[in-house]
């Protein structure tokens, strides 16, 4: 009767095995073990990758002028820098438009402060002093910029004029206006297409060169106007800080008005375009070290009329970013002057995020440009409890910085 063989691994070496055969066998076993381990690691990595989404979806929320577009551009700059730089040329007319609108805003402010200078029929009042001859000359020399503004607006909006906005938003004596574009217009791709099109290239190039020549010719007068004590005093009297709006470019006139000007990353981050309606942006990762291959970011409009469509996006995203313009703590909504900005924020938080548990994260941008982040109570940040487990963070700087911007980030648990 045969004795059953026992299954043993690894099998015992042959009794007549030589030293050379033994060395070869051990080497083969080591190689087999290495291959087996590599296969196991590959399978484990594949399982882990299947658990992680290849595409992360982010919902970008906040009131108008809360910095949503800036956050979006920072995502593009960080995760897809090559694609971000490829669009630099498309941002040049936007930056030129921001500059021109700021100049025209200043000219409009002078017209409000000195109406008798601009109207031959109106008699000066006791509070109305005539405009100095120097500023009057500057106003006349910069008059062509109104036509430049219209030309740039039409170029950016494509074949259609910029979207109509409410009368309340059309002119605000406290801020320079921004171009408003309907969501889905894809204006950056449109401008790149037009530059590569033979049918429109000649007209577009001539129009662009004409704009550059006018800006170059007006550069010295723009700088003189911006440096005028009367202009700066007028802005202070009305508590207007253009540098926090599109007026940032007024300090960079000489560089921006050069014929060979190419927007820098910082210029693009500060350029302002107001998008009406929800906008979907897909950012394909250019680095292989990231866990996800692409980001899909839904940039939602911040006006009251657009906030009704927010809810339908909540359940299909992985992260919700809610931005708050804390610098507007003493301001009211443009569409409803009886509602305070921050009060409206807390109402939105309680309505739209109720019963949706998220991980909490907050980021602050101070008036001096420092960026701070906090997850829990620290020496600089105080965390307070809000409905449904949400956090509301107030910032107190140890260095005396004023809080300029606060971001709420909520991630699914």
XYZ file of N, CA and C in Angstrom, residues 103-271:
507
model
N -9.931 103.119 -15.863
C -9.659 104.509 -16.258
C -10.965 105.244 -16.526
N -11.867 104.610 -17.276
C -13.151 105.250 -17.570
C -13.976 105.466 -16.301
N -13.811 104.570 -15.335
C -14.497 104.756 -14.051
C -13.977 106.006 -13.352
N -12.658 106.198 -13.367
C -12.069 107.392 -12.750
C -12.545 108.647 -13.469
N -12.590 108.594 -14.805
C -13.073 109.749 -15.566
C -14.537 110.042 -15.231
N -15.329 108.993 -15.065
C -16.723 109.191 -14.677
C -16.852 109.782 -13.289
N -15.945 109.399 -12.401
C -15.957 109.960 -11.049
C -15.649 111.454 -11.084
N -14.698 111.855 -11.931
C -14.393 113.277 -12.071
C -15.594 114.036 -12.612
N -16.314 113.411 -13.524
C -17.496 114.062 -14.098
C -18.580 114.263 -13.046
N -18.709 113.299 -12.125
C -19.699 113.430 -11.049
C -19.279 114.520 -10.061
N -17.981 114.573 -9.766
C -17.495 115.542 -8.776
C -17.466 116.958 -9.336
N -17.342 117.103 -10.642
C -17.230 118.431 -11.257
C -18.201 118.534 -12.427
N -19.504 118.489 -12.185
C -20.461 118.479 -13.297
C -20.430 119.747 -14.135
N -20.128 120.887 -13.524
C -20.140 122.134 -14.285
C -19.043 122.161 -15.336
N -17.968 121.408 -15.121
C -16.878 121.368 -16.093
C -17.306 120.657 -17.362
N -18.199 119.671 -17.237
C -18.601 118.853 -18.371
C -19.919 119.308 -18.984
N -20.626 120.235 -18.330
C -21.907 120.710 -18.845
C -21.852 122.218 -19.004
N -22.130 122.682 -20.240
C -22.099 124.121 -20.488
C -23.351 124.803 -19.949
N -24.424 124.026 -19.734
C -25.688 124.609 -19.290
C -25.791 124.713 -17.782
N -25.056 123.853 -17.084
C -25.195 123.786 -15.626
C -24.285 124.804 -14.957
N -24.851 125.563 -14.024
C -24.081 126.533 -13.261
C -23.442 125.855 -12.059
N -22.209 126.182 -11.754
C -21.552 125.550 -10.607
C -22.244 125.911 -9.304
N -22.343 124.956 -8.404
C -22.916 125.169 -7.081
C -21.796 125.491 -6.109
N -22.194 125.759 -4.872
C -21.190 126.096 -3.861
C -20.245 124.944 -3.588
N -20.744 123.694 -3.782
C -19.914 122.521 -3.512
C -19.225 122.001 -4.759
N -19.477 122.668 -5.892
C -18.928 122.192 -7.163
C -17.795 123.104 -7.588
N -16.566 122.601 -7.521
C -15.412 123.362 -7.966
C -15.042 122.938 -9.371
N -14.599 123.875 -10.218
C -14.244 123.504 -11.589
C -13.025 122.595 -11.612
N -13.001 121.745 -12.619
C -11.880 120.823 -12.779
C -10.653 121.592 -13.236
N -9.502 121.242 -12.720
C -8.278 121.936 -13.102
C -7.998 121.734 -14.584
N -7.294 122.704 -15.164
C -6.982 122.600 -16.583
C -6.176 121.361 -16.910
N -5.312 120.940 -15.989
C -4.486 119.751 -16.208
C -5.352 118.498 -16.302
N -6.297 118.336 -15.372
C -7.164 117.162 -15.403
C -8.150 117.234 -16.563
N -8.564 118.450 -16.929
C -9.459 118.578 -18.079
C -8.757 118.111 -19.351
N -7.473 118.460 -19.482
C -6.719 118.018 -20.656
C -6.563 116.507 -20.662
N -6.298 115.924 -19.492
C -6.178 114.469 -19.409
C -7.493 113.786 -19.778
N -8.605 114.342 -19.333
C -9.905 113.752 -19.651
C -10.147 113.749 -21.150
N -9.770 114.818 -21.814
C -9.960 114.889 -23.263
C -9.031 113.927 -23.994
N -7.781 113.830 -23.551
C -6.825 112.955 -24.239
C -7.157 111.482 -24.047
N -7.846 111.156 -22.942
C -8.197 109.761 -22.672
C -9.601 109.404 -23.150
N -10.278 110.323 -23.800
C -11.630 110.056 -24.301
C -11.695 108.864 -25.255
N -10.669 108.611 -26.112
C -10.743 107.440 -27.008
C -10.857 106.104 -26.284
N -10.551 106.062 -24.998
C -10.618 104.792 -24.275
C -12.050 104.281 -24.137
N -13.034 105.154 -24.283
C -14.421 104.678 -24.247
C -14.716 103.806 -25.464
N -14.192 104.192 -26.618
C -14.353 103.360 -27.810
C -13.536 102.077 -27.686
N -12.356 102.160 -27.064
C -11.541 100.965 -26.843
C -12.280 99.983 -25.941
N -12.948 100.481 -24.923
C -13.715 99.607 -24.032
C -14.804 98.863 -24.799
N -15.520 99.562 -25.657
C -16.581 98.916 -26.441
C -16.002 97.873 -27.386
N -14.877 98.187 -28.018
C -14.248 97.249 -28.949
C -13.775 95.992 -28.232
N -13.120 96.152 -27.089
C -12.635 94.995 -26.339
C -13.792 94.143 -25.827
N -14.859 94.780 -25.373
C -16.017 94.033 -24.880
C -16.606 93.165 -25.977
N -16.707 93.709 -27.184
C -17.262 92.940 -28.300
C -16.343 91.798 -28.708
N -15.038 92.012 -28.640
C -14.098 90.943 -29.000
C -14.190 89.784 -28.023
N -14.249 90.094 -26.741
C -14.281 89.044 -25.726
C -15.597 88.282 -25.778
N -16.689 88.991 -26.027
C -17.998 88.343 -26.060
C -18.243 87.602 -27.364
N -17.353 87.744 -28.348
C -17.543 87.052 -29.620
C -18.488 87.816 -30.515
N -19.325 87.068 -31.223
C -20.240 87.690 -32.169
C -21.408 88.355 -31.468
N -21.600 88.036 -30.173
C -22.704 88.615 -29.421
C -22.170 89.678 -28.472
N -22.969 90.710 -28.199
C -22.542 91.703 -27.208
C -22.554 91.095 -25.830
N -21.852 91.694 -24.873
C -21.884 91.177 -23.509
C -23.311 91.059 -23.014
N -23.532 90.092 -22.127
C -24.877 89.841 -21.628
C -25.400 91.059 -20.876
N -26.692 91.298 -21.050
C -27.324 92.391 -20.327
C -27.331 92.089 -18.836
N -27.161 93.106 -18.063
C -27.233 92.949 -16.615
C -28.261 93.931 -16.083
N -28.647 93.720 -14.865
C -29.688 94.561 -14.289
C -29.208 95.994 -14.170
N -30.178 96.904 -14.108
C -29.832 98.316 -14.009
C -29.055 98.606 -12.745
N -29.316 97.813 -11.691
C -28.599 98.016 -10.425
C -27.133 97.706 -10.575
N -26.809 96.765 -11.479
C -25.417 96.382 -11.666
C -24.743 97.165 -12.782
N -25.544 97.867 -13.599
C -24.965 98.517 -14.767
C -23.990 99.610 -14.363
N -24.338 100.391 -13.371
C -23.414 101.417 -12.900
C -23.457 101.477 -11.386
N -22.318 101.415 -10.801
C -22.207 101.510 -9.353
C -21.138 102.548 -9.075
N -21.491 103.657 -8.436
C -20.498 104.706 -8.191
C -19.384 104.283 -7.256
N -19.461 103.083 -6.686
C -18.427 102.626 -5.755
C -17.516 101.575 -6.359
N -17.755 101.145 -7.595
C -16.915 100.104 -8.188
C -16.905 100.212 -9.701
N -15.773 99.802 -10.289
C -15.682 99.744 -11.743
C -16.434 98.524 -12.235
N -17.079 98.651 -13.385
C -17.893 97.557 -13.908
C -17.012 96.458 -14.481
N -17.594 95.258 -14.590
C -16.914 94.109 -15.169
C -17.746 93.576 -16.316
N -17.091 92.976 -17.310
C -17.824 92.387 -18.411
C -18.541 91.133 -17.929
N -19.786 90.955 -18.371
C -20.593 89.805 -17.969
C -20.806 88.904 -19.170
N -20.469 87.618 -19.010
C -20.599 86.651 -20.091
C -21.495 85.516 -19.658
N -22.340 85.062 -20.586
C -23.204 83.925 -20.305
C -22.371 82.667 -20.185
N -22.719 81.801 -19.245
C -21.989 80.551 -19.045
C -22.033 79.714 -20.310
N -20.948 78.958 -20.548
C -20.871 78.101 -21.723
C -20.361 78.806 -22.962
N -20.049 80.120 -22.860
C -19.605 80.839 -24.044
C -18.204 80.442 -24.466
N -17.388 79.948 -23.524
C -16.046 79.482 -23.865
C -15.212 80.548 -24.546
N -15.164 81.736 -23.947
C -14.554 82.875 -24.622
C -13.061 82.704 -24.838
N -12.348 82.029 -23.930
C -10.906 81.852 -24.132
C -10.633 80.983 -25.347
N -11.383 79.890 -25.491
C -11.230 79.042 -26.671
C -11.647 79.794 -27.924
N -12.664 80.649 -27.794
C -13.138 81.406 -28.947
C -12.063 82.364 -29.441
N -11.391 83.052 -28.517
C -10.345 83.984 -28.923
C -9.176 83.257 -29.575
N -8.819 82.068 -29.048
C -7.740 81.297 -29.667
C -8.139 80.843 -31.068
N -9.397 80.466 -31.240
C -9.879 80.032 -32.547
C -9.817 81.180 -33.550
N -10.226 82.359 -33.114
C -10.242 83.499 -34.027
C -8.833 83.870 -34.464
N -7.861 83.723 -33.553
C -6.489 84.053 -33.936
C -5.945 83.064 -34.949
N -6.450 81.829 -34.939
C -5.976 80.828 -35.878
C -6.797 80.728 -37.134
N -7.824 81.558 -37.275
C -8.709 81.489 -38.434
C -8.233 82.456 -39.504
N -8.058 81.961 -40.711
C -7.574 82.809 -41.801
C -8.612 83.827 -42.232
N -9.907 83.510 -42.050
C -10.963 84.405 -42.515
C -11.072 85.662 -41.657
N -10.733 85.558 -40.389
C -10.873 86.703 -39.487
C -9.540 87.204 -38.951
N -8.466 86.517 -39.281
C -7.171 86.842 -38.682
C -6.743 88.262 -39.017
N -6.943 88.672 -40.256
C -6.472 89.995 -40.670
C -7.223 91.097 -39.931
N -8.546 91.003 -39.881
C -9.330 92.030 -39.196
C -9.047 92.044 -37.699
N -8.949 90.848 -37.116
C -8.696 90.772 -35.677
C -7.339 91.352 -35.314
N -6.336 91.029 -36.132
C -4.994 91.524 -35.834
C -4.945 93.037 -35.966
N -5.618 93.571 -36.983
C -5.639 95.022 -37.152
C -6.341 95.695 -35.980
N -7.441 95.092 -35.521
C -8.175 95.648 -34.385
C -7.347 95.574 -33.108
N -6.649 94.451 -32.920
C -5.822 94.302 -31.727
C -4.658 95.279 -31.737
N -4.018 95.442 -32.887
C -2.895 96.369 -32.974
C -3.355 97.808 -32.755
N -4.552 98.137 -33.252
C -5.084 99.476 -33.029
C -5.300 99.726 -31.538
N -5.831 98.724 -30.846
C -6.032 98.842 -29.399
C -4.702 99.035 -28.684
N -3.698 98.264 -29.078
C -2.386 98.377 -28.428
C -1.771 99.748 -28.674
N -1.928 100.275 -29.895
C -1.358 101.588 -30.200
C -2.026 102.677 -29.361
N -3.347 102.582 -29.219
C -4.054 103.586 -28.420
C -3.610 103.512 -26.960
N -3.519 102.292 -26.426
C -3.098 102.140 -25.034
C -1.668 102.630 -24.835
N -0.801 102.318 -25.787
C 0.586 102.768 -25.685
C 0.662 104.290 -25.703
N -0.156 104.917 -26.570
C -0.145 106.373 -26.662
C -0.736 107.026 -25.415
N -1.657 106.326 -24.760
C -2.332 106.891 -23.581
C -1.649 106.526 -22.267
N -0.620 105.686 -22.316
C -0.029 105.157 -21.086
C 0.441 106.266 -20.149
N 1.164 107.243 -20.686
C 1.696 108.313 -19.832
C 0.566 109.112 -19.190
N -0.479 109.412 -19.964
C -1.604 110.175 -19.415
C -2.373 109.363 -18.374
N -2.476 108.046 -18.588
C -3.158 107.201 -17.596
C -2.407 107.238 -16.268
N -1.081 107.110 -16.338
C -0.280 107.139 -15.110
C -0.387 108.492 -14.418
N -0.399 109.573 -15.217
C -0.532 110.912 -14.636
C -1.889 111.080 -13.968
N -2.939 110.606 -14.635
C -4.287 110.689 -14.062
C -4.372 109.912 -12.753
N -3.826 108.705 -12.743
C -3.921 107.849 -11.559
C -3.133 108.436 -10.386
N -2.058 109.146 -10.677
C -1.225 109.731 -9.618
C -1.733 111.091 -9.156
N -2.724 111.648 -9.831
C -3.212 112.988 -9.491
C -3.793 113.006 -8.082
N -3.359 113.940 -7.226
C -3.885 114.004 -5.849
C -5.403 114.163 -5.808
N -5.967 114.902 -6.756
C -7.417 115.114 -6.757
C -8.162 113.804 -7.001
N -7.602 112.940 -7.862
C -8.226 111.643 -8.133
C -8.168 110.764 -6.888
N -7.008 110.689 -6.267
C -6.863 109.855 -5.074
C -7.745 110.358 -3.931
N -7.857 111.681 -3.797
C -8.710 112.231 -2.746
C -10.177 111.930 -3.028
N -10.557 111.996 -4.300
C -11.933 111.679 -4.663
C -12.291 110.237 -4.349
N -11.349 109.319 -4.580
C -11.590 107.911 -4.255
C -11.691 107.712 -2.746
N -10.830 108.403 -1.997
C -10.880 108.271 -0.534
C -12.186 108.836 0.019
N -12.630 109.963 -0.538
C -13.872 110.569 -0.055
C -15.055 109.621 -0.226
N -15.037 108.844 -1.276
C -16.132 107.893 -1.534
C -15.813 106.488 -1.025
N -14.689 106.351 -0.320
C -14.282 105.060 0.258
C -14.206 103.973 -0.819
N -13.594 104.328 -1.936
C -13.433 103.399 -3.059
C -11.982 102.941 -3.105
N -11.765 101.638 -3.147
C -10.416 101.072 -3.264
C -10.341 100.303 -4.572
N -9.930 100.980 -5.626
C -9.900 100.338 -6.945
C -8.883 99.212 -7.006
N -7.817 99.281 -6.191
C -6.806 98.225 -6.231
C -7.393 96.875 -5.870
N -8.459 96.839 -5.093
C -9.094 95.577 -4.730
C -10.073 95.110 -5.797
N -10.281 95.952 -6.820
C -11.130 95.578 -7.937
C -10.229 95.430 -9.157
N -10.746 95.756 -10.323
C -9.927 95.662 -11.532
C -8.876 96.757 -11.589
N -8.915 97.713 -10.644
C -7.952 98.801 -10.632
C -6.544 98.390 -10.265
N -6.325 97.116 -9.941
C -4.961 96.633 -9.676
C -4.040 96.985 -10.828
N -4.556 96.915 -12.048
C -3.720 97.126 -13.224
C -3.342 98.593 -13.416
N -3.971 99.508 -12.681
C -3.594 100.914 -12.782
C -2.189 101.157 -12.236
N -1.710 100.274 -11.381
C -0.344 100.392 -10.872
C 0.670 99.726 -11.791
N 0.203 99.087 -12.868
C 1.084 98.364 -13.785
C 0.923 98.872 -15.211
N 0.545 100.134 -15.360
C 0.203 100.672 -16.683
C 1.369 100.585 -17.652
N 2.555 100.985 -17.219
C 3.704 101.015 -18.128
C 3.994 99.637 -18.703
N 3.907 98.616 -17.880
C 4.181 97.245 -18.344
C 3.046 96.704 -19.215
N 1.809 96.942 -18.813
C 0.668 96.361 -19.516
C 0.441 97.017 -20.873
N 0.815 98.276 -21.008
C 0.585 98.994 -22.262
C 1.720 98.824 -23.262
N 2.720 98.044 -22.944
C 3.801 97.799 -23.901
C 3.305 96.947 -25.052
N 3.894 97.147 -26.234
C 3.469 96.396 -27.419
C 3.728 94.906 -27.279
N 4.787 94.531 -26.560
C 5.140 93.114 -26.432
C 4.617 92.508 -25.128
N 3.619 93.110 -24.540
C 3.104 92.638 -23.254
C 2.490 91.249 -23.366
N 2.914 90.354 -22.467
C 2.327 89.019 -22.332
C 1.899 88.871 -20.873
N 0.644 88.531 -20.610
C 0.170 88.437 -19.224
C 0.963 87.426 -18.405
N 1.301 87.800 -17.194
C 1.938 86.880 -16.256
C 0.858 86.083 -15.522
N 1.297 85.073 -14.781
C 0.341 84.274 -14.011
C -0.402 85.142 -13.006
N 0.309 86.071 -12.373
C -0.326 86.945 -11.392
C -1.344 87.861 -12.054
N -1.041 88.326 -13.270
C -1.997 89.159 -14.005
C -3.283 88.386 -14.278
N -3.130 87.137 -14.719
C -4.304 86.323 -15.050
C -5.140 86.063 -13.804
N -4.473 85.805 -12.683
C -5.206 85.552 -11.441
C -6.009 86.775 -11.008
N -5.526 87.960 -11.346
C -6.208 89.190 -10.928
C -7.198 89.704 -11.966
N -7.185 89.144 -13.170
C -8.125 89.579 -14.206
C -9.541 89.200 -13.811
